[in-house]
Amino acid sequence: GAVVSQHPSRVICKSGTSVKIECRSLDFQATTMFWYRQFPKKSLMLMATSNEGSKATYEQGVEKDKFLINHASLTLSTLTVTSAHPEDSSFYICSATSGLAGGNEQFFGPGTRLTVL
Amino acid sequence: AQTVTQSQPEMSVQEAETVTLSCTYDTSESDYYLFWYKQPPSRQMILVIRQEAYKQQNATENRFSVNFQKAAKSFSLKISDSQLGDAAMYFCAYPGTYKYIFGTGTRLKVLA
């Protein structure tokens, strides 16, 4: 149980275009979803936290208008990178928690590699 | 402030040997969890082991065990009988009130 999927796994786009990444909890209802960014050989950097039906809470330094997060249902959250530029190229990981697992355990998706040309 | 520190950027271990990865943390809470995650080359984050702070007994999961010392705020991971598949980044994580606090990670290399 507790499977989280992400789509797409890889995406290549041109500079100036927008890209949407989906994160789904497949077998549980996710009260909270998280979006991380990870640079090579570095730890996960939290970008934002989203709760179903409410606005996302962004971490300091993360541009809200560039990284649009929508958590429309208890099983789906989306991250849209607007007007992407090469510096947005990175590995993006989502996670979800049901609030029921001990320690608010987060279940992670497999990640999406974004390359902006 | 809640913090997690992993002081070993990289470790190496011979296959079949034992290795210990260190993690220290800081919190003012008395009841909490701690996690170790593995991130192999596929980059999928995999929960290796969890420890509940109120439990004095160290958690074990097959070849993985922890040495949890609450007073010292230390949470090290011991991998016994290391296998090639254990090669990965390992992250220690403290689940704060609203978000995880991750350590910087330790890259484990397993030598054949």
XYZ file of C-alpha atoms in Angstrom:
229
model
C 0.000 0.000 0.000
C 0.818 3.724 0.121
C 1.910 4.156 -3.470
C 2.528 7.550 -5.013
C 2.927 8.013 -8.747
C 4.306 10.901 -10.759
C 3.822 11.743 -14.385
C 5.758 12.285 -16.513
C 8.977 10.646 -15.345
C 10.996 12.727 -17.795
C 10.166 15.864 -19.714
C 12.151 18.053 -22.056
C 10.767 21.437 -22.989
C 11.821 24.634 -24.688
C 12.653 27.740 -22.748
C 9.572 29.891 -22.158
C 7.052 27.071 -22.189
C 5.106 25.700 -19.220
C 5.282 22.168 -17.911
C 2.815 20.369 -15.660
C 3.809 17.499 -13.378
C 1.160 15.305 -11.766
C 1.413 13.554 -8.425
C -1.169 10.965 -7.449
C -1.716 8.880 -4.341
C -2.964 5.575 -5.731
C -4.311 3.733 -2.735
C -4.863 6.308 -0.026
C -6.254 9.772 0.465
C -3.499 12.308 0.835
C -4.371 15.073 3.246
C -1.094 16.788 2.499
C 1.243 16.676 -0.462
C 4.749 18.037 -0.684
C 6.871 19.117 -3.620
C 10.640 18.876 -3.485
C 13.439 19.813 -5.792
C 16.692 17.910 -5.787
C 19.972 18.958 -7.336
C 22.575 16.313 -8.226
C 24.149 14.705 -5.187
C 22.224 16.990 -2.849
C 19.454 16.548 -0.367
C 15.785 17.204 -1.060
C 14.784 20.833 -0.885
C 11.162 21.428 0.073
C 9.452 23.823 -2.302
C 5.900 23.843 -1.004
C 3.279 22.046 1.015
C -0.267 21.703 -0.207
C -3.483 20.627 1.435
C -6.524 19.583 -0.526
C -8.757 22.495 -1.362
C -6.502 25.204 -0.012
C -3.626 27.311 -1.254
C -0.155 25.883 -1.107
C 2.355 27.101 1.446
C 5.622 27.949 -0.248
C 9.038 27.846 1.339
C 11.062 31.002 1.539
C 12.746 31.820 -1.745
C 10.400 29.753 -3.932
C 8.561 31.852 -6.519
C 4.828 31.251 -6.241
C 4.118 32.585 -9.698
C 6.703 30.356 -11.317
C 5.856 27.143 -9.501
C 2.070 26.849 -9.443
C 0.721 24.135 -7.205
C -2.832 22.854 -7.286
C -4.205 20.222 -4.914
C -7.668 19.728 -6.370
C -8.508 16.409 -4.770
C -7.355 14.074 -2.037
C -5.451 12.008 -4.577
C -4.017 14.550 -7.006
C -1.640 17.474 -6.822
C -0.018 19.215 -9.766
C 3.078 21.355 -10.086
C 3.231 23.666 -13.084
C 6.534 25.267 -13.935
C 5.576 28.395 -15.827
C 7.794 30.060 -18.416
C 10.492 27.501 -17.754
C 14.147 28.442 -18.166
C 17.289 26.292 -18.186
C 17.929 27.071 -14.515
C 14.632 25.307 -13.709
C 16.105 22.051 -14.968
C 16.153 19.696 -12.018
C 14.685 16.588 -10.460
C 11.287 17.183 -8.882
C 9.854 14.793 -6.307
C 6.425 14.771 -4.728
C 5.357 13.036 -1.565
C 2.088 12.532 0.246
C 0.897 11.788 3.717
C -2.453 10.548 4.928
C -1.878 11.848 8.411
C -2.546 8.355 9.682
C 0.912 6.818 9.511
C 3.139 7.190 12.507
C 5.236 10.310 12.474
C 3.247 11.647 9.531
C 5.297 9.392 7.286
C 5.590 10.710 3.781
C 5.319 8.390 0.787
C 7.408 9.488 -2.152
C 6.784 9.440 -5.865
C 9.502 8.271 -8.263
C 10.360 11.786 -9.353
C 10.314 13.774 -12.588
C 13.412 14.900 -14.399
C 12.841 18.237 -16.090
C 15.226 19.483 -18.747
C 14.681 22.943 -20.167
C 16.516 23.671 -23.406
C 15.176 25.043 15.804
C 14.897 21.503 14.540
C 17.979 20.349 12.683
C 19.419 17.134 11.282
C 23.132 16.646 10.684
C 24.864 13.930 8.718
C 28.594 14.468 9.025
C 29.744 11.783 6.581
C 29.303 12.899 2.950
C 30.594 9.558 1.705
C 31.332 6.129 3.131
C 32.684 2.925 1.646
C 32.207 -0.638 2.811
C 33.415 -3.970 1.571
C 30.717 -6.378 0.488
C 29.540 -8.564 3.405
C 31.016 -6.163 5.940
C 29.207 -3.838 8.355
C 28.995 -0.070 8.112
C 27.482 2.583 10.343
C 26.109 5.887 9.100
C 25.791 8.662 11.631
C 23.017 11.175 12.192
C 22.485 13.720 14.927
C 19.467 15.920 15.362
C 18.098 18.628 17.565
C 14.558 19.053 18.809
C 12.798 20.224 21.919
C 10.043 17.649 21.485
C 9.943 14.609 23.730
C 7.861 12.311 21.545
C 8.750 12.021 17.896
C 9.806 9.706 15.102
C 13.026 9.447 13.159
C 13.493 7.900 9.732
C 16.271 6.638 7.514
C 15.597 6.778 3.780
C 17.569 5.194 0.978
C 17.783 6.798 -2.459
C 19.325 4.398 -5.000
C 20.399 5.490 -8.483
C 16.760 5.268 -9.611
C 16.189 8.186 -7.182
C 13.077 6.612 -5.672
C 13.056 7.409 -1.957
C 12.639 4.221 0.057
C 11.969 4.085 3.784
C 14.602 1.881 5.378
C 13.725 2.056 9.033
C 11.867 4.171 11.558
C 12.319 4.745 15.276
C 9.773 6.012 17.758
C 11.461 8.141 20.381
C 9.437 6.819 23.276
C 10.587 3.273 22.537
C 13.871 2.477 24.201
C 14.439 -0.567 22.043
C 16.416 0.089 18.876
C 14.506 -0.617 15.673
C 15.673 -3.402 13.364
C 14.644 -4.387 9.858
C 16.502 -7.441 8.633
C 20.103 -6.294 7.988
C 19.346 -2.719 9.023
C 19.330 -1.558 12.613
C 19.655 1.716 14.428
C 21.523 2.893 17.479
C 19.156 5.443 18.954
C 20.476 7.507 21.826
C 17.806 9.972 22.812
C 19.788 11.911 25.375
C 22.619 12.403 22.936
C 20.176 13.032 20.068
C 21.952 10.510 17.950
C 20.368 8.146 15.436
C 22.886 6.041 13.553
C 22.114 3.379 10.960
C 23.984 0.094 10.913
C 23.972 -2.019 7.788
C 25.168 -5.581 8.318
C 26.330 -7.998 5.640
C 26.460 -5.164 3.102
C 25.322 -5.987 -0.395
C 25.984 -4.300 -3.717
C 22.346 -3.249 -3.794
C 22.870 -1.202 -0.649
C 24.874 1.347 -2.632
C 22.826 4.536 -2.491
C 22.380 7.910 -0.857
C 21.064 7.602 2.680
C 19.108 10.407 4.294
C 18.229 10.789 7.927
C 14.921 12.588 8.438
C 13.106 14.143 11.350
C 9.395 14.632 10.722
C 8.745 18.086 12.126
C 5.299 19.443 12.827
C 4.620 20.429 9.248
C 7.491 19.084 7.214
C 10.440 16.755 7.148
C 13.854 17.997 8.128
C 16.383 16.076 6.048
C 20.077 15.654 6.619
C 22.476 16.369 3.782
C 22.875 12.689 3.026
C 25.630 10.091 3.025
C 26.656 8.391 -0.184
C 27.398 4.744 0.495
C 29.652 2.833 -1.854
C 29.807 -0.940 -1.620
C 33.024 -2.495 -2.861
C 32.983 -5.974 -4.395
